[in-house]
Tab-separated table of C-alpha atoms and ligand atoms in Angstrom:
chain	number	residue	atom	x	y	z
A	1	SER	CA	42.550	66.243	135.870
A	2	THR	CA	39.788	68.522	134.639
A	3	ALA	CA	42.247	70.528	132.574
A	4	ASP	CA	43.381	67.367	130.803
A	5	GLN	CA	39.826	66.326	130.121
A	6	LEU	CA	39.036	69.742	128.688
A	7	GLU	CA	42.101	69.549	126.509
A	8	ILE	CA	41.017	66.142	125.182
A	9	ALA	CA	37.457	67.328	124.525
A	10	ASN	CA	38.854	70.353	122.735
A	11	ARG	CA	41.025	68.250	120.524
A	12	GLN	CA	38.115	65.971	119.665
A	13	LEU	CA	36.025	68.959	118.653
A	14	ARG	CA	38.828	70.281	116.477
A	15	ASP	CA	39.181	66.885	114.780
A	16	LEU	CA	35.442	66.713	114.172
A	17	ASP	CA	35.492	70.190	112.712
A	18	GLN	CA	38.301	69.244	110.407
A	19	ALA	CA	36.523	66.053	109.298
A	20	LYS	CA	33.462	68.156	108.496
A	21	ASP	CA	35.469	70.633	106.442
A	22	GLU	CA	37.073	67.818	104.563
A	23	PHE	CA	33.710	66.199	103.894
A	24	LEU	CA	32.259	69.466	102.575
A	25	SER	CA	35.169	70.046	100.281
A	26	GLN	CA	34.927	66.486	98.952
A	27	VAL	CA	31.208	66.894	98.313
A	28	SER	CA	31.758	70.206	96.518
A	29	HIS	CA	34.406	68.626	94.395
A	30	GLU	CA	32.119	65.736	93.429
A	31	VAL	CA	29.250	68.091	92.614
A	32	ARG	CA	31.360	70.420	90.520
A	33	THR	CA	32.135	67.997	87.686
A	34	PRO	CA	28.545	67.166	86.695
A	35	MET	CA	27.448	70.768	87.333
A	36	THR	CA	30.107	72.080	84.974
A	37	ALA	CA	28.995	69.699	82.248
A	38	ILE	CA	25.330	70.593	82.708
A	39	ARG	CA	26.083	74.298	82.550
A	40	ALA	CA	28.354	74.082	79.535
A	41	PHE	CA	26.041	71.883	77.485
A	42	SER	CA	22.924	73.851	78.304
A	43	GLU	CA	24.706	77.084	77.339
A	44	ILE	CA	25.619	75.607	73.997
A	45	LEU	CA	22.031	74.564	73.448
A	46	LEU	CA	20.775	78.039	74.342
A	47	GLU	CA	23.231	79.805	72.080
A	48	ALA	CA	23.305	77.517	69.076
A	49	GLU	CA	19.662	77.777	68.086
A	50	ASP	CA	20.134	75.988	64.810
A	51	LEU	CA	21.670	72.941	66.421
A	52	LYS	CA	19.813	69.982	64.998
A	53	GLY	CA	19.356	66.281	65.091
A	54	ALA	CA	21.998	63.979	66.421
A	55	GLU	CA	24.202	66.703	67.882
A	56	ARG	CA	21.393	68.344	69.783
A	57	GLU	CA	20.322	64.950	71.035
A	58	LYS	CA	23.830	64.217	72.224
A	59	PHE	CA	23.998	67.416	74.283
A	60	ILE	CA	20.606	66.842	75.824
A	61	SER	CA	21.451	63.281	76.716
A	62	THR	CA	24.685	64.420	78.371
A	63	ILE	CA	22.746	66.920	80.477
A	64	HIS	CA	20.320	64.178	81.410
A	65	LYS	CA	23.076	61.721	82.281
A	66	GLU	CA	24.930	64.251	84.398
A	67	SER	CA	21.803	65.222	86.296
A	68	LEU	CA	21.156	61.564	87.037
A	69	ARG	CA	24.703	61.332	88.303
A	70	LEU	CA	24.086	64.303	90.615
A	71	THR	CA	20.892	62.776	91.937
A	72	THR	CA	22.617	59.478	92.652
A	73	LEU	CA	25.461	61.291	94.367
A	74	LEU	CA	23.129	63.277	96.615
A	75	ASP	CA	21.081	60.171	97.425
A	76	GLU	CA	24.257	58.342	98.385
A	77	ILE	CA	25.517	61.203	100.537
A	78	LEU	CA	22.206	61.413	102.395
A	79	ASP	CA	22.107	57.655	102.786
A	80	LEU	CA	25.625	57.481	104.166
A	81	SER	CA	25.222	60.389	106.535
A	82	ALA	CA	22.026	58.909	108.000
A	83	LEU	CA	23.818	55.585	108.478
A	84	GLU	CA	26.762	57.341	110.102
A	85	ARG	CA	24.436	59.139	112.492
A	86	GLY	CA	23.274	55.709	113.579
A	87	GLU	CA	19.893	55.860	111.886
A	88	ARG	CA	18.988	52.601	110.340
A	89	GLY	CA	15.846	53.438	108.449
A	90	TRP	CA	14.701	49.815	108.441
A	91	GLU	CA	13.820	47.054	110.870
A	92	ASN	CA	15.882	43.908	110.641
A	93	GLN	CA	13.632	40.942	110.062
A	94	PRO	CA	14.118	37.289	109.160
A	95	VAL	CA	15.094	37.195	105.500
A	96	ASP	CA	16.028	34.344	103.198
A	97	ALA	CA	19.514	35.486	102.212
A	98	GLU	CA	19.816	32.937	99.430
A	99	SER	CA	16.869	34.300	97.527
A	100	VAL	CA	18.112	37.876	98.017
A	101	LEU	CA	21.448	36.728	96.610
A	102	GLU	CA	19.836	35.040	93.639
A	103	GLN	CA	17.851	38.164	92.883
A	104	ALA	CA	20.976	40.352	93.112
A	105	VAL	CA	22.841	38.117	90.678
A	106	HIS	CA	19.858	38.231	88.358
A	107	VAL	CA	19.828	42.043	88.427
A	108	CYS	CA	23.548	42.155	87.600
A	109	HIS	CA	23.310	39.771	84.654
A	110	ALA	CA	22.366	42.565	82.264
A	111	LEU	CA	25.430	44.603	83.237
A	112	ALA	CA	27.613	41.517	82.918
A	113	ARG	CA	26.229	40.695	79.503
A	114	GLN	CA	27.054	44.204	78.253
A	115	ARG	CA	30.657	43.433	79.025
A	116	ALA	CA	30.554	39.897	77.715
A	117	MET	CA	30.881	38.359	81.152
A	118	THR	CA	28.998	35.704	82.969
A	119	ILE	CA	28.418	35.558	86.659
A	120	ARG	CA	28.892	32.157	88.220
A	121	LEU	CA	26.746	31.538	91.257
A	122	ALA	CA	27.833	28.732	93.566
A	123	ARG	CA	25.367	28.279	96.370
A	124	ARG	CA	26.052	25.847	99.139
A	125	ALA	CA	22.998	26.393	101.300
A	126	LYS	CA	19.457	25.691	100.225
A	127	ALA	CA	18.065	28.311	102.540
A	128	ALA	CA	19.685	30.600	105.043
A	129	THR	CA	17.696	32.919	107.231
A	130	VAL	CA	19.460	36.027	108.458
A	131	SER	CA	18.283	39.124	110.272
A	132	ALA	CA	18.278	41.863	107.646
A	133	ASP	CA	16.302	44.020	105.299
A	134	PRO	CA	15.970	42.362	101.880
A	135	ASP	CA	16.307	45.579	99.865
A	136	ARG	CA	19.320	46.789	101.790
A	137	LEU	CA	21.044	43.417	101.688
A	138	GLY	CA	20.320	43.303	97.971
A	139	GLN	CA	21.847	46.776	97.603
A	140	VAL	CA	25.087	45.597	99.208
A	141	LEU	CA	25.321	42.469	97.044
A	142	ILE	CA	24.538	44.377	93.854
A	143	ASN	CA	27.199	46.913	94.758
A	144	LEU	CA	29.830	44.211	95.230
A	145	ILE	CA	28.872	42.300	92.101
A	146	SER	CA	28.759	45.407	89.934
A	147	ASN	CA	32.179	46.460	91.223
A	148	ALA	CA	33.491	43.017	90.304
A	149	ILE	CA	32.112	43.585	86.809
A	150	LYS	CA	33.192	47.239	86.488
A	151	TYR	CA	36.756	46.809	87.632
A	152	ASN	CA	37.394	43.624	85.744
A	153	SER	CA	39.538	44.400	82.744
A	154	THR	CA	40.997	41.020	81.968
A	155	GLU	CA	40.700	39.260	78.657
A	156	HIS	CA	38.638	36.458	80.146
A	157	PRO	CA	36.727	38.197	82.892
A	158	GLN	CA	35.069	36.047	85.498
A	159	VAL	CA	32.872	36.891	88.424
A	160	THR	CA	32.168	34.210	90.959
A	161	VAL	CA	29.607	34.609	93.692
A	162	SER	CA	29.537	31.920	96.326
A	163	SER	CA	27.592	31.446	99.508
A	164	ARG	CA	28.097	29.058	102.372
A	165	ILE	CA	27.471	28.551	106.028
A	166	VAL	CA	30.407	28.580	108.428
A	167	ASP	CA	30.248	28.410	112.208
A	168	GLY	CA	26.742	29.707	112.571
A	169	ALA	CA	27.289	32.481	110.068
A	170	TYR	CA	26.122	33.064	106.540
A	171	CYS	CA	28.902	34.014	104.159
A	172	VAL	CA	28.821	35.425	100.643
A	173	GLU	CA	31.972	35.972	98.648
A	174	VAL	CA	32.172	37.991	95.476
A	175	ALA	CA	35.382	37.317	93.599
A	176	ASP	CA	36.700	38.491	90.263
A	177	ASN	CA	39.866	37.886	88.292
A	178	GLY	CA	40.554	41.522	87.446
A	179	PRO	CA	43.554	43.581	88.524
A	180	GLY	CA	42.567	43.347	92.189
A	181	ILE	CA	43.403	45.954	94.792
A	182	ALA	CA	46.973	47.103	95.339
A	183	LYS	CA	48.393	46.628	98.833
A	184	ALA	CA	48.684	50.371	99.371
A	185	GLU	CA	44.993	50.849	98.566
A	186	ARG	CA	43.562	48.071	100.713
A	187	GLY	CA	43.135	50.195	103.798
A	188	LYS	CA	41.468	53.010	101.877
A	189	ILE	CA	38.786	51.513	99.670
A	190	PHE	CA	36.148	51.570	102.419
A	191	GLU	CA	36.718	55.283	103.050
A	192	LYS	CA	34.129	57.628	101.646
A	193	PHE	CA	34.977	59.258	98.324
A	194	TYR	CA	37.976	57.021	97.879
A	195	ARG	CA	38.347	56.018	94.259
A	196	GLY	CA	41.138	53.800	93.134
A	197	ARG	CA	43.812	55.118	90.847
A	198	ARG	CA	42.717	52.717	88.153
A	199	ALA	CA	39.106	53.807	88.372
A	200	GLY	CA	38.847	55.798	85.151
A	201	ALA	CA	36.423	58.559	84.272
A	202	ALA	CA	34.259	56.044	82.443
A	203	LEU	CA	33.311	54.549	85.789
A	204	THR	CA	30.786	56.886	87.245
A	205	GLY	CA	30.764	56.051	90.931
A	206	ALA	CA	31.669	58.640	93.558
A	207	GLY	CA	33.581	56.218	95.745
A	208	LEU	CA	30.756	55.880	98.268
A	209	GLY	CA	29.519	52.390	97.436
A	210	LEU	CA	31.797	50.406	99.721
A	211	ALA	CA	31.503	52.892	102.586
A	212	ILE	CA	27.700	52.645	102.423
A	213	SER	CA	27.750	48.870	102.060
A	214	ARG	CA	29.991	48.438	105.067
A	215	GLN	CA	27.668	50.595	107.194
A	216	ILE	CA	24.594	48.665	106.055
A	217	VAL	CA	26.152	45.294	106.864
A	218	ALA	CA	27.276	46.579	110.264
A	219	ARG	CA	23.665	47.599	111.009
A	220	MET	CA	22.717	43.973	110.341
A	221	ASN	CA	25.319	42.919	112.903
A	222	GLY	CA	27.549	41.530	110.211
A	223	LYS	CA	30.747	42.539	108.526
A	224	LEU	CA	32.013	43.363	105.084
A	225	GLU	CA	35.680	42.804	104.401
A	226	LEU	CA	38.219	42.501	101.674
A	227	ILE	CA	39.784	39.054	101.624
A	228	GLU	CA	43.460	38.915	100.941
A	229	GLY	CA	44.428	35.929	98.925
A	230	THR	CA	47.162	34.736	96.681
A	231	ARG	CA	44.947	34.412	93.638
A	232	ARG	CA	44.598	37.349	91.290
A	233	GLY	CA	41.578	39.620	91.437
A	234	ALA	CA	39.601	41.024	94.316
A	235	CYS	CA	37.426	39.125	96.755
A	236	PHE	CA	34.922	40.706	99.124
A	237	ARG	CA	33.126	38.810	101.857
A	238	VAL	CA	29.868	39.561	103.642
A	239	THR	CA	29.307	37.653	106.880
A	240	LEU	CA	25.977	37.734	108.683
A	241	PRO	CA	24.838	35.929	111.826
A	242	LEU	CA	22.611	33.033	110.874
A	243	LEU	CA	19.128	32.604	112.304
A	244	LYS	CA	18.325	29.320	110.603
A	245	ALA	CA	19.773	27.206	107.819
A	246	GLU	CA	18.857	24.315	105.615
A	247	ALA	CA	21.729	22.439	104.012
A	248	MET	CA	21.807	21.398	100.389
A	249	ALA	CA	20.809	17.798	99.865
A	250	GLY	CA	23.776	15.505	100.351
A	251	GLU	CA	25.726	17.762	102.708
B	301	LIG	P1	33.208	53.470	93.212
B	301	LIG	O1	32.944	52.143	92.600
B	301	LIG	O2	32.101	54.432	93.084
B	301	LIG	O3	34.542	54.057	92.850
B	301	LIG	P2	33.385	51.993	95.732
B	301	LIG	O4	33.307	52.510	97.120
B	301	LIG	O5	32.410	50.953	95.327
B	301	LIG	O6	33.276	53.266	94.812
B	301	LIG	O7	34.857	51.449	95.487
B	301	LIG	C1	35.984	52.204	95.893
B	301	LIG	C2	37.219	51.810	95.103
B	301	LIG	O8	37.595	50.471	95.428
B	301	LIG	C3	37.031	51.814	93.599
B	301	LIG	O9	37.233	53.095	93.044
B	301	LIG	C4	38.081	50.813	93.144
B	301	LIG	O10	39.340	51.451	93.042
B	301	LIG	C5	38.183	49.833	94.306
B	301	LIG	N1	37.467	48.571	94.014
B	301	LIG	C6	36.254	48.210	94.467
B	301	LIG	N2	35.919	46.974	94.037
B	301	LIG	C7	36.939	46.543	93.269
B	301	LIG	C8	37.214	45.326	92.528
B	301	LIG	N3	36.335	44.315	92.493
B	301	LIG	N4	38.408	45.250	91.874
B	301	LIG	C9	39.301	46.257	91.909
B	301	LIG	N5	39.101	47.413	92.580
B	301	LIG	C10	37.935	47.570	93.252
């Protein structure tokens, strides 16, 4: 009946309103931490006029770092909210996924080296054309690989990136041998602002990376998922419809 329909519409509006409130309070919370640091350190600098050398430098660099963190956060929020509104901001076009992947691994090498890790790349396709945007696909892969590096705390950390072609789809898996993701957290890690319990303060992300990545992949008609396996560590898989492929010699 009409009354029922009105009741349903009403409830949906209330839910939306609540989601919005929650979002705003999460954003405020995320903004507060860097803002507090910027304010405190700039006040010290203003008051302690005779502050010199290394100490002064340290305060200024903290202010700089925290403002960068704010900028990144705001960029990510804007990015995610545009994606959630259904705006794509790019045209999908034929892209060689294998070269995007290679580039992403290359970009992450520096981060890996800092933590005495190597990234192993195991490619199974010589070329794989998918419908995507190279920068955005690269963004997703870099996000997954840098997570695999960041959250890997084992003594012999390993990150393995592998690509293959299965049933007309292009697949990339990013696996690490770190602590992995606890069962209770598996359903939550793709939610915005969700940060794992183990994610310490030293890791600067706002918990938006996976939410953004999942949206981007969906806008390329693909999917991003967490693979549950028996091996230790986490494994994420990106699957994209394949336009054209060329197998490695001998396959
Ligand atoms: P951020 O890295 O900014 O916290 P993400 O959305 O990229 O945000 O990740 C959300 C959470 O998922 C992380 O805080 C972490 O707890 C968990 N996570 C992501 N990747 C891994 C991984 N490779 N190993 C273990 N935990 C991970």
